[in-house]
Coordinates of C-alpha atoms in Angstrom, one line a residue:
X220 CA 0.0 0.0 0.0
X221 CA 2.9 2.4 0.7
X222 CA 4.1 1.9 -2.9
X223 CA 0.6 3.0 -4.1
X224 CA 0.6 6.2 -2.0
X225 CA 1.0 8.2 -5.2
X226 CA -2.6 7.4 -5.9
X227 CA -3.6 9.6 -2.9
X228 CA -2.3 12.5 -4.9
X229 CA -3.2 11.4 -8.4
X230 CA -6.9 10.6 -7.8
X231 CA -7.9 14.0 -6.3
X232 CA -5.8 15.8 -8.9
X233 CA -7.4 13.8 -11.7
X234 CA -10.9 14.4 -10.3
X235 CA -10.2 18.2 -10.2
X236 CA -9.1 18.2 -13.8
X237 CA -12.2 16.1 -14.8
X238 CA -14.6 18.3 -13.0
X239 CA -13.1 21.5 -14.6
X240 CA -13.2 19.9 -18.0
X241 CA -16.6 18.3 -17.8
X242 CA -18.3 21.7 -17.5
X243 CA -21.9 22.2 -16.8
X244 CA -22.8 18.6 -17.9
X245 CA -21.4 17.5 -14.5
X246 CA -23.3 20.1 -12.4
X247 CA -25.9 17.6 -11.2
X248 CA -23.5 14.9 -10.0
X249 CA -19.9 16.4 -10.1
X250 CA -19.8 17.0 -6.3
X251 CA -20.1 13.3 -5.7
X252 CA -17.0 12.7 -7.9
X253 CA -15.1 15.1 -5.6
X254 CA -16.3 13.3 -2.5
X255 CA -15.4 9.9 -3.9
X256 CA -11.9 11.0 -4.9
X257 CA -11.2 12.4 -1.4
X258 CA -12.6 9.2 0.2
X259 CA -10.4 7.0 -2.0
X260 CA -7.4 9.1 -1.1
X261 CA -8.2 8.5 2.6
X262 CA -8.5 4.7 2.0
X263 CA -5.1 4.6 0.3
X264 CA -3.6 6.6 3.2
X265 CA -5.2 4.3 5.8
X266 CA -3.9 1.2 4.0
X267 CA -0.3 2.7 4.0
X268 CA -0.7 3.6 7.7
X269 CA -1.8 0.1 8.7
X270 CA 1.1 -1.4 6.7
X271 CA 3.5 0.9 8.4
X272 CA 2.2 0.0 11.9
X273 CA 2.8 -3.6 11.1
X274 CA 6.5 -3.0 10.1
X275 CA 9.3 -3.7 12.5
X276 CA 12.6 -1.8 12.7
X277 CA 13.7 1.7 13.6
X278 CA 12.8 3.3 10.2
X279 CA 9.4 2.3 9.1
X280 CA 8.1 3.6 5.7
X281 CA 9.8 3.9 2.3
X282 CA 11.0 6.2 -0.4
X283 CA 9.2 5.8 -3.7
X284 CA 11.0 7.2 -6.8
X285 CA 8.5 7.8 -9.6
X286 CA 10.7 9.3 -12.4
X287 CA 13.7 11.5 -13.0
X288 CA 12.8 15.2 -12.9
X289 CA 16.0 17.2 -13.3
X290 CA 18.8 14.8 -14.5
X291 CA 22.1 16.4 -15.4
X292 CA 24.6 19.0 -14.4
X293 CA 25.3 19.6 -10.8
X294 CA 21.7 19.3 -9.7
X295 CA 19.8 16.0 -9.9
X296 CA 16.3 15.8 -8.6
X297 CA 13.8 12.9 -8.9
X298 CA 10.1 13.0 -8.4
X299 CA 9.9 10.9 -5.3
X300 CA 7.6 10.4 -2.4
X301 CA 8.7 9.9 1.2
X302 CA 6.4 7.7 3.3
X303 CA 7.4 7.9 7.0
X304 CA 5.5 8.5 10.3
X305 CA 5.5 12.3 9.8
X306 CA 4.2 12.3 6.3
X307 CA 1.6 9.6 6.9
X308 CA 0.3 11.5 9.9
X309 CA -0.4 14.5 7.6
X310 CA -1.9 12.2 4.9
X311 CA -4.4 10.8 7.4
X312 CA -5.3 14.3 8.8
X313 CA -5.7 15.8 5.4
X314 CA -7.7 13.1 3.8
X315 CA -9.9 12.2 6.8
X316 CA -10.8 15.8 7.8
X317 CA -10.9 16.8 4.1
X318 CA -13.4 14.0 3.3
X319 CA -15.7 15.1 6.1
X320 CA -15.5 18.6 4.8
X321 CA -16.4 17.3 1.4
X322 CA -19.5 15.6 2.7
X323 CA -20.5 18.7 4.6
X324 CA -20.0 20.9 1.5
X325 CA -22.5 18.8 -0.5
X326 CA -25.3 20.3 1.7
X327 CA -23.7 23.6 2.5
X328 CA -23.1 24.5 -1.2
X329 CA -26.4 22.9 -2.4
X330 CA -27.8 26.0 -3.9
X331 CA -24.6 27.4 -5.4
X332 CA -24.7 27.1 -9.2
X333 CA -20.9 26.6 -9.3
X334 CA -20.8 23.7 -6.8
X335 CA -19.0 21.4 -9.3
X336 CA -16.2 23.9 -9.7
X337 CA -16.0 24.4 -6.0
X338 CA -15.4 20.6 -5.5
X339 CA -12.8 20.7 -8.2
X340 CA -10.9 23.4 -6.3
X341 CA -11.3 21.4 -3.1
X342 CA -9.7 18.4 -4.7
X343 CA -6.9 20.5 -6.1
X344 CA -6.3 21.7 -2.6
X345 CA -6.2 18.2 -1.2
X346 CA -3.9 17.0 -4.0
X347 CA -1.5 19.9 -3.6
X348 CA -1.2 19.5 0.2
X349 CA -0.6 15.8 -0.1
X350 CA 2.2 16.5 -2.6
X351 CA 3.7 19.0 -0.2
X352 CA 3.8 16.5 2.7
X353 CA 4.8 13.4 0.7
X354 CA 7.6 15.0 -1.3
X355 CA 11.1 13.7 -0.7
X356 CA 12.8 16.9 -1.7
X357 CA 12.4 20.6 -1.1
X358 CA 12.0 21.3 -4.8
X359 CA 9.0 18.9 -5.1
X360 CA 7.7 20.2 -1.8
X361 CA 7.8 23.6 -3.4
X362 CA 5.5 22.5 -6.2
X363 CA 2.9 21.4 -3.6
X364 CA 3.6 24.6 -1.7
X365 CA 2.6 26.7 -4.7
X366 CA -0.3 24.4 -5.5
X367 CA -1.7 25.1 -2.1
X368 CA -1.3 28.8 -2.7
X369 CA -3.1 28.6 -6.0
X370 CA -6.0 26.5 -4.6
X371 CA -6.4 28.9 -1.6
X372 CA -6.5 31.8 -4.0
X373 CA -9.3 30.1 -6.0
X374 CA -11.3 29.1 -3.0
X375 CA -11.0 32.3 -0.9
X376 CA -12.1 34.3 -3.9
X377 CA -14.7 31.7 -5.0
X378 CA -17.4 34.3 -4.7
X379 CA -15.3 36.9 -6.4
X380 CA -18.3 38.8 -7.7
X381 CA -18.0 40.6 -4.4
X382 CA -15.0 43.0 -4.6
X383 CA -14.0 42.5 -1.0
X384 CA -13.8 38.7 -1.6
X385 CA -11.6 39.1 -4.6
X386 CA -9.4 41.5 -2.7
X387 CA -9.1 39.0 0.2
X388 CA -8.0 36.3 -2.3
X389 CA -5.4 38.7 -3.8
X390 CA -4.1 39.6 -0.4
X391 CA -3.6 36.0 0.7
X392 CA -1.9 35.2 -2.6
X393 CA 0.5 38.2 -2.4
X394 CA 1.4 37.8 1.2
X395 CA 2.2 34.1 0.7
X396 CA 4.4 34.9 -2.3
X397 CA 6.5 37.1 0.1
X398 CA 6.9 34.0 2.3
X399 CA 7.7 31.9 -0.8
X400 CA 10.8 33.9 -1.4
X401 CA 12.2 32.4 1.8
X402 CA 11.8 28.9 0.5
X403 CA 13.4 29.7 -2.8
X404 CA 16.3 31.4 -1.1
X405 CA 16.7 28.4 1.3
X406 CA 16.8 26.0 -1.7
X407 CA 19.5 28.2 -3.3
X408 CA 21.6 28.1 -0.2
X409 CA 21.1 24.3 0.2
X410 CA 22.4 23.8 -3.4
X411 CA 25.4 26.1 -2.7
X412 CA 26.2 24.3 0.5
X413 CA 25.3 20.7 -0.2
X414 CA 24.9 20.5 -4.0
X415 CA 21.4 19.0 -3.6
X416 CA 17.9 19.9 -2.4
X417 CA 16.6 16.4 -1.6
X418 CA 15.9 15.6 2.0
X419 CA 18.3 12.6 2.3
X420 CA 21.4 14.5 1.0
X421 CA 20.7 17.8 2.8
X422 CA 19.9 16.2 6.2
X423 CA 22.9 13.8 5.9
X424 CA 25.3 16.7 5.3
X425 CA 23.7 19.2 7.6
X426 CA 25.7 18.2 10.7
X427 CA 28.9 19.0 8.8
X428 CA 27.8 22.5 7.7
X429 CA 28.7 25.6 9.5
X430 CA 26.4 27.1 12.1
X431 CA 26.1 30.3 10.1
X432 CA 25.0 28.4 7.0
X433 CA 22.4 26.4 8.8
X434 CA 21.2 29.5 10.6
X435 CA 20.7 31.4 7.3
X436 CA 18.9 28.4 5.8
X437 CA 16.7 28.0 8.9
X438 CA 15.7 31.7 8.9
X439 CA 14.8 31.5 5.2
X440 CA 12.7 28.5 5.9
X441 CA 11.0 30.3 8.8
X442 CA 10.1 33.2 6.5
X443 CA 8.3 30.6 4.2
X444 CA 6.6 29.1 7.2
X445 CA 5.4 32.5 8.5
X446 CA 3.7 33.1 5.2
X447 CA 1.8 29.8 4.9
X448 CA 1.0 29.5 8.6
X449 CA 0.0 33.1 9.1
X450 CA 2.7 33.8 11.7
X451 CA 4.0 37.2 12.7
X452 CA 4.8 39.3 10.7
X453 CA 3.0 37.7 7.7
X454 CA -0.3 37.0 9.4
X455 CA -2.4 39.8 8.0
X456 CA -4.0 37.6 5.3
X457 CA -5.7 35.1 7.6
X458 CA -8.6 37.1 8.8
X459 CA -9.6 38.3 5.4
X460 CA -9.4 34.8 4.1
X461 CA -12.7 34.1 5.8
X462 CA -14.3 35.6 2.7
X463 CA -14.4 32.2 1.2
X464 CA -17.2 29.6 1.8
X465 CA -17.0 28.2 5.4
X466 CA -15.9 24.7 4.3
X467 CA -12.9 26.4 2.8
X468 CA -12.1 28.1 6.1
X469 CA -12.4 24.7 7.8
X470 CA -10.0 23.1 5.3
X471 CA -7.5 25.9 5.4
X472 CA -7.4 26.1 9.2
X473 CA -7.6 22.5 10.1
X474 CA -6.0 20.2 7.6
X475 CA -4.1 22.1 4.9
X476 CA -2.6 25.5 4.3
X477 CA -1.8 26.8 7.8
X478 CA -0.3 23.5 8.9
X479 CA 2.2 23.5 6.1
X480 CA 4.6 25.9 7.9
X481 CA 4.7 23.7 11.0
X482 CA 5.4 20.7 8.8
X483 CA 8.2 22.5 7.0
X484 CA 9.9 23.4 10.3
X485 CA 9.6 19.9 11.8
X486 CA 10.6 18.2 8.6
X487 CA 13.7 20.4 8.5
X488 CA 14.7 19.4 12.1
X489 CA 18.3 18.3 11.1
X490 CA 18.9 21.9 9.9
X491 CA 17.4 23.6 12.9
X492 CA 19.2 21.2 15.3
X493 CA 22.4 22.7 14.1
X494 CA 21.2 26.3 14.2
X495 CA 20.2 27.1 17.8
X496 CA 19.7 30.8 17.0
X497 CA 17.3 30.0 14.2
X498 CA 15.5 27.6 16.6
X499 CA 15.1 30.4 19.1
X500 CA 13.7 32.8 16.5
X501 CA 11.1 30.2 15.6
X502 CA 10.1 29.9 19.2
X503 CA 9.9 33.6 19.7
X504 CA 7.9 34.1 16.6
X505 CA 5.5 31.4 17.8
X506 CA 5.2 33.0 21.2
X507 CA 4.5 36.5 19.7
X508 CA 1.9 35.0 17.4
X509 CA 0.0 33.0 20.0
X510 CA -0.4 36.1 22.1
X511 CA -1.2 38.3 19.1
X512 CA -3.9 36.0 17.8
X513 CA -5.4 35.7 21.3
X514 CA -5.7 39.5 21.7
X515 CA -7.2 39.8 18.3
X516 CA -9.7 37.0 19.0
X517 CA -10.9 38.8 22.2
X518 CA -12.1 41.7 20.2
X519 CA -13.8 40.1 17.1
X520 CA -17.6 39.9 16.7
X521 CA -17.4 38.1 13.4
X522 CA -17.6 34.4 14.4
X523 CA -15.3 33.3 11.5
X524 CA -12.7 35.9 12.1
X525 CA -12.7 35.1 15.8
X526 CA -12.0 31.5 14.9
X527 CA -9.3 32.6 12.4
X528 CA -7.6 34.5 15.2
X529 CA -7.8 31.4 17.3
X530 CA -6.1 29.4 14.5
X531 CA -3.3 32.0 14.4
X532 CA -2.8 31.6 18.1
X533 CA -2.9 27.8 18.1
X534 CA -0.4 27.6 15.2
X535 CA 1.7 29.9 17.3
X536 CA 1.7 27.2 20.0
X537 CA 2.9 24.7 17.4
X538 CA 5.7 27.0 16.1
X539 CA 6.8 27.6 19.7
X540 CA 7.0 23.9 20.3
X541 CA 8.9 23.3 17.0
X542 CA 11.4 26.0 18.1
X543 CA 12.2 24.1 21.3
X544 CA 14.0 21.5 19.3
X545 CA 13.7 17.7 19.9
X546 CA 11.8 18.2 23.1
X547 CA 9.0 19.9 21.2
X548 CA 8.9 18.5 17.7
X549 CA 6.5 15.7 18.5
X550 CA 4.3 17.9 20.7
X551 CA 4.0 20.4 17.8
X552 CA 2.6 17.7 15.5
X553 CA 0.5 16.2 18.3
X554 CA -1.2 19.6 18.9
X555 CA -1.5 20.0 15.1
X556 CA -3.5 16.8 14.8
X557 CA -5.8 17.4 17.7
X558 CA -6.3 21.0 16.6
X559 CA -7.2 19.7 13.1
X560 CA -10.2 17.9 14.6
X561 CA -11.6 20.5 17.1
X562 CA -10.9 23.5 14.8
X563 CA -12.6 21.8 11.8
X564 CA -15.5 20.9 14.0
X565 CA -15.9 24.5 15.2
X566 CA -15.6 26.0 11.7
X567 CA -18.2 23.6 10.4
X568 CA -20.3 24.5 13.5
X569 CA -19.9 28.1 12.6
X570 CA -21.1 27.3 9.1
X571 CA -24.1 25.5 10.6
X572 CA -24.9 28.6 12.7
X573 CA -24.6 30.8 9.6
X574 CA -26.8 28.4 7.7
X575 CA -29.4 28.9 10.3
X576 CA -29.0 32.7 10.6
X577 CA -29.3 33.7 6.9
X578 CA -25.5 33.8 6.6
X579 CA -25.1 36.4 9.4
X580 CA -21.7 36.3 11.1
X581 CA -22.1 38.9 13.8
X582 CA -22.2 37.1 17.2
X583 CA -23.9 40.1 18.7
X584 CA -27.0 39.1 16.6
X585 CA -26.9 35.5 17.8
X586 CA -27.6 34.3 21.4
X587 CA -29.7 31.4 22.8
X588 CA -29.1 29.1 19.8
X589 CA -28.6 26.1 22.0
X590 CA -32.4 25.7 22.3
X591 CA -32.9 25.4 18.5
X592 CA -29.6 23.9 17.4
X593 CA -28.8 21.2 20.0
X594 CA -26.5 19.1 17.8
X595 CA -24.5 22.1 16.7
X596 CA -24.3 23.3 20.3
X597 CA -23.1 20.0 21.6
X598 CA -20.5 19.4 18.9
X599 CA -19.3 22.9 19.0
X600 CA -19.1 22.7 22.8
X601 CA -16.9 19.7 22.6
X602 CA -14.5 21.6 20.4
X603 CA -14.7 24.5 22.7
X604 CA -13.7 22.3 25.7
X605 CA -10.9 20.8 23.7
X606 CA -9.3 24.1 22.7
X607 CA -9.6 25.3 26.2
X608 CA -7.5 22.4 27.4
X609 CA -10.1 21.0 29.8
X610 CA -9.3 17.5 30.9
X611 CA -9.8 14.9 29.5
X612 CA -10.5 16.5 26.1
X613 CA -8.0 16.5 23.3
X614 CA -6.5 19.9 23.8
X615 CA -5.5 19.2 27.3
X616 CA -3.1 16.4 26.2
X617 CA -1.5 18.3 23.4
X618 CA -1.4 22.0 24.3
X619 CA -0.5 21.4 28.0
X620 CA 2.5 19.4 26.8
X621 CA 3.7 22.4 24.9
X622 CA 3.3 24.6 27.9
X623 CA 5.3 22.2 30.0
X624 CA 8.1 21.9 27.4
X625 CA 8.3 25.7 27.1
X626 CA 9.3 26.0 30.8
X627 CA 12.4 23.8 30.1
X628 CA 15.7 25.5 29.6
X629 CA 18.2 27.9 31.1
X630 CA 18.2 31.7 31.6
X631 CA 15.4 33.9 30.4
X632 CA 14.0 31.6 27.8
X633 CA 11.8 29.3 29.9
X634 CA 10.3 32.2 31.8
X635 CA 9.5 34.2 28.7
X636 CA 8.4 31.4 26.4
X637 CA 6.7 29.4 29.2
X638 CA 5.1 32.5 30.5
X639 CA 3.7 33.4 27.1
X640 CA 2.3 29.9 26.6
X641 CA 0.7 30.0 30.1
X642 CA -0.9 33.4 29.6
X643 CA -2.0 32.4 26.1
X644 CA -4.0 29.5 27.8
X645 CA -5.9 32.0 29.9
X646 CA -6.6 34.3 27.0
X647 CA -7.7 31.4 24.9
X648 CA -10.2 30.4 27.5
X649 CA -11.6 33.9 27.6
X650 CA -12.1 34.6 23.9
X651 CA -13.3 31.1 23.0
X652 CA -15.7 31.2 25.9
X653 CA -16.8 34.6 24.7
X654 CA -17.5 33.2 21.3
X655 CA -19.4 30.2 22.7
X656 CA -21.6 32.1 25.1
X657 CA -22.4 34.9 22.7
X658 CA -23.5 32.4 20.1
X659 CA -25.3 29.7 22.1
X660 CA -26.3 31.3 25.4
X661 CA -27.8 34.4 26.9
X662 CA -30.8 36.1 25.3
X663 CA -31.8 35.8 21.7
X664 CA -30.7 38.8 19.8
X665 CA -31.8 38.0 16.2
X666 CA -34.5 39.8 14.4
X667 CA -37.9 38.5 13.1
X668 CA -36.6 37.8 9.6
X669 CA -34.3 35.0 11.0
X670 CA -35.7 31.6 11.9
X671 CA -32.9 29.5 13.4
X672 CA -33.0 25.8 12.8
X673 CA -30.8 22.8 12.9
X674 CA -28.7 21.9 9.9
X675 CA -29.4 18.7 7.8
X676 CA -27.7 15.4 8.7
X677 CA -25.2 15.8 5.8
X678 CA -23.8 18.7 7.7
X679 CA -24.3 17.5 11.3
X680 CA -22.9 14.0 10.9
X681 CA -19.4 15.3 10.0
X682 CA -19.6 17.6 12.9
X683 CA -20.4 14.7 15.2
X684 CA -17.5 12.7 14.0
X685 CA -15.1 15.6 14.5
X686 CA -16.6 16.1 18.0
X687 CA -15.7 12.6 18.9
X688 CA -12.1 13.3 17.8
X689 CA -12.2 16.5 19.8
X690 CA -13.2 14.6 22.9
X691 CA -11.1 11.4 22.8
X692 CA -8.4 11.6 20.1
X693 CA -5.9 13.4 22.4
X694 CA -6.3 10.8 25.2
X695 CA -5.8 7.9 22.7
X696 CA -2.7 9.4 21.2
X697 CA -1.2 10.4 24.5
X698 CA -1.7 7.0 26.2
X699 CA 1.7 5.5 26.8
X700 CA 3.3 8.3 24.7
X701 CA 1.9 6.4 21.7
X702 CA 2.1 9.3 19.3
X703 CA 5.5 10.5 20.4
X704 CA 7.0 7.1 20.0
X705 CA 5.4 6.8 16.5
X706 CA 7.1 10.0 15.4
X707 CA 10.5 9.1 16.9
X708 CA 12.1 7.9 13.6
X709 CA 11.6 11.5 12.3
X710 CA 11.7 13.8 15.3
X711 CA 14.2 11.8 17.3
X712 CA 14.0 10.6 20.9
X713 CA 13.3 13.5 23.3
X714 CA 15.1 13.1 26.6
X715 CA 13.1 14.1 29.6
X716 CA 14.0 17.4 31.1
X717 CA 12.5 19.0 34.2
X718 CA 10.9 22.4 33.8
X719 CA 12.1 25.3 35.9
X720 CA 8.9 25.0 37.9
X721 CA 7.3 21.7 38.9
X722 CA 4.9 20.1 36.4
X723 CA 2.0 19.8 38.9
X724 CA 2.3 23.5 39.5
X725 CA 2.3 24.2 35.7
X726 CA -0.8 22.1 35.3
X727 CA -2.5 23.8 38.3
X728 CA -1.7 27.3 37.0
X729 CA -2.9 26.4 33.5
X730 CA -6.2 25.1 34.7
X731 CA -6.7 28.0 37.1
X732 CA -6.2 30.5 34.2
X733 CA -8.5 28.5 32.0
X734 CA -11.2 28.5 34.6
X735 CA -10.7 32.2 35.3
X736 CA -10.9 33.1 31.6
X737 CA -14.1 31.0 31.1
X738 CA -15.7 32.5 34.2
X739 CA -15.0 36.1 33.2
X740 CA -16.4 35.4 29.8
X741 CA -19.6 33.8 31.3
X742 CA -20.2 36.8 33.6
X743 CA -19.8 39.3 30.8
X744 CA -21.3 37.4 27.8
X745 CA -23.3 34.5 29.2
X746 CA -25.1 35.9 32.2
X747 CA -25.1 39.6 31.4
X748 CA -26.9 41.2 28.4
X749 CA -24.8 41.6 25.3
X750 CA -25.2 44.9 23.4
X751 CA -26.3 44.4 19.9
X752 CA -24.0 47.1 18.7
X753 CA -20.3 46.9 19.6
X754 CA -19.3 49.6 22.1
X755 CA -16.6 52.1 21.2
X756 CA -14.1 50.2 23.4
X757 CA -10.7 51.2 24.8
X758 CA -7.6 51.9 22.8
X759 CA -6.5 48.3 23.3
X760 CA -9.9 47.0 22.0
X761 CA -9.8 49.2 19.0
X762 CA -6.2 48.1 18.3
X763 CA -7.2 44.4 18.5
X764 CA -10.3 44.9 16.3
X765 CA -8.1 46.4 13.7
X766 CA -5.6 43.5 13.9
X767 CA -3.0 45.7 15.6
X768 CA -3.1 47.9 12.5
X769 CA -1.1 45.3 10.6
X770 CA -2.6 46.4 7.3
X771 CA -1.8 50.1 8.0
X772 CA 1.8 49.2 8.9
X773 CA 2.1 47.1 5.7
X774 CA 0.7 50.0 3.6
X775 CA 3.0 52.6 5.3
X776 CA 6.2 50.5 5.3
X777 CA 5.9 48.5 2.1
X778 CA 3.0 49.5 -0.1
X779 CA 3.2 53.3 -0.1
X780 CA 7.0 53.5 -0.5
X781 CA 6.8 50.9 -3.2
X782 CA 4.2 52.9 -5.0
X783 CA 6.2 56.1 -4.7
X784 CA 9.4 54.3 -5.8
X785 CA 7.5 53.0 -8.9
X786 CA 6.1 56.4 -9.7
X787 CA 9.5 57.9 -9.4
X788 CA 11.0 55.3 -11.7
X789 CA 8.3 55.8 -14.2
X790 CA 8.8 59.5 -14.2
X791 CA 12.5 59.1 -14.4
X792 CA 12.2 56.7 -17.3
X793 CA 9.8 59.1 -19.1
X794 CA 11.7 62.3 -18.4
X795 CA 15.3 61.2 -18.6
X796 CA 15.7 58.0 -20.6
X797 CA 12.8 58.3 -22.9
X798 CA 13.0 62.1 -22.8
X799 CA 16.6 62.1 -24.1
X800 CA 15.8 59.7 -26.9
X801 CA 12.6 61.5 -27.8
X802 CA 14.2 65.0 -27.8
X803 CA 16.9 63.8 -30.1
X804 CA 14.3 62.2 -32.4
X805 CA 12.3 65.4 -32.4
X806 CA 15.4 67.5 -33.2
X807 CA 16.2 65.4 -36.3
X808 CA 12.6 65.5 -37.3
X809 CA 12.6 69.3 -37.2
X810 CA 15.8 69.4 -39.2
X811 CA 14.2 67.2 -41.8
X812 CA 11.1 69.4 -41.8
X813 CA 13.3 72.4 -42.4
X814 CA 15.2 70.8 -45.2
X815 CA 12.0 69.9 -47.0
X816 CA 11.6 73.6 -47.9
X817 CA 14.6 73.4 -50.2
X818 CA 13.2 70.4 -52.0
X819 CA 10.3 72.2 -53.8
X820 CA 10.8 71.0 -57.4
X821 CA 11.4 74.5 -58.8
X822 CA 14.5 74.9 -61.1
X823 CA 15.2 78.5 -60.1
X824 CA 15.3 77.5 -56.5
X825 CA 17.8 74.8 -57.2
X826 CA 19.9 77.2 -59.4
X827 CA 19.9 79.8 -56.5
X828 CA 21.0 77.0 -54.1
X829 CA 23.8 76.0 -56.4
X830 CA 24.9 79.7 -56.8
X831 CA 24.9 80.1 -53.0
X832 CA 27.0 77.0 -52.8
X833 CA 29.5 78.2 -55.3
X834 CA 29.8 81.6 -53.5
X835 CA 30.4 79.8 -50.2
X836 CA 33.1 77.6 -51.7
X837 CA 34.8 80.6 -53.4
X838 CA 34.8 82.5 -50.0
X839 CA 36.4 79.5 -48.3
X840 CA 39.1 79.3 -50.9
X841 CA 39.8 83.0 -50.8
X842 CA 39.9 83.1 -47.0
X843 CA 42.1 80.0 -47.0
X844 CA 44.6 81.6 -49.4

């Protein structure tokens, strides 16, 4: 089955091409082709996983070479796939959660005339992400990396008849291209240092490279990861990306695009292990982003944008863990997997609420929905408890491990990084409880035109399955360190290190902050009346509502200077370069126009000209004598 893993990529890709080429003839049934393709990809991945679990030895999996890609010269690259515990983990997450989102989308997009095209883009997304995580070289990974960027552009701007949606798609595309520069530069430095860009060669030679080289490569890879995973300072696109249909948001945030950066860092562990400064920068970026996302989430009234801020924050936890080195690699992927379930469940729950509220996204116009949407309330509630880290739900087993690992180390690092992770847990409890209570509890705040109702089974069943994962997956994977041992062939064995403060105290402080955040949210948004119009708020609230003015900073620092530079160059080109050439051309043209007066066809004019010429010649001769 592992040797057939290429089918997991080929089948969704082929279905995307088929649905796009079939045209309107497939409108009535094309969506089921998309669902079937994603389902088959999951079955292929499941078969490969079962085969891998049955293998013995320290290095389960295999490398599958499909064909030569770039043969010749100093660079030789094959199209090959790497099936190992890390890649198969992503394959299972992408295909399982992606297939549930496909089923959900059948009902959610039922009345959209372009549903067939939507499923084609979904399958393109799945295929590109699978190529990204299965590639055995950075170059082939880059093809999947760009495919994910293209698919996200198509899906975020799927309803591009609205200008703001088209703008959001462009923004996501451009910001990610900035991050892509980092991956391109990293590959260039790898080729210069190692003469190759495939994982096997690069990772084998990495221990022999200088720290400076590995640090430069690591920082370039981090830039790429920041773009895809919406980490500081390239996080500005994520909130606007909510313009796409809600299933797209679930797919981007749970199983595909934003997880790619975390995968890149963990996959590149041999590089970062030799570059402690780059590792530290990864951890610091993660700490900044987890707090930044939490503060933004506290001020958002749009349910999807609040969840987007939550994703930014949770990915920050994963990046923080990845920056801790071997002690944190497995925990980063562990939290990524559990987050994939509870975040997908909550995004689909948000779509269910929007479905019931005439596509309204303002939580201030929700309230008391638990009485009319019981299934959505329960499934969303399990995801809420999981992301809060309430035991025994999934988030407790994964996020709390990151908090404990962050307190390991010497000097200032454990106190700053661990403190950020601890404070982030309390903030997460507040803003996610705020979202939950504003939506499902309190007084009903919707108008008479809205008639809330539960979603159809095709939407609620995927939510139920994800809710089960939100509740129990973390416990299952954590039992006996099952998941950490599974990843050891890739992430290495993590030696136990005692945090700077006792683990029971860390657990107690985390739970205390979680309870405190949830209680404050209940008092303010569950028990008290919620204003239907957002109050003016303090300076901090206004700053968070405006995403810390990241767009304004980008415009002031990058866009405006770039526009002025472009205008200056255009003026200089027109006035100096083109101006000089054009003035010379106009001078010769005027000279020609003047000379035309002597070419009038009259004999007496020519005779006069000849006479003047003879006189001039005679004068020259006389004067010269």
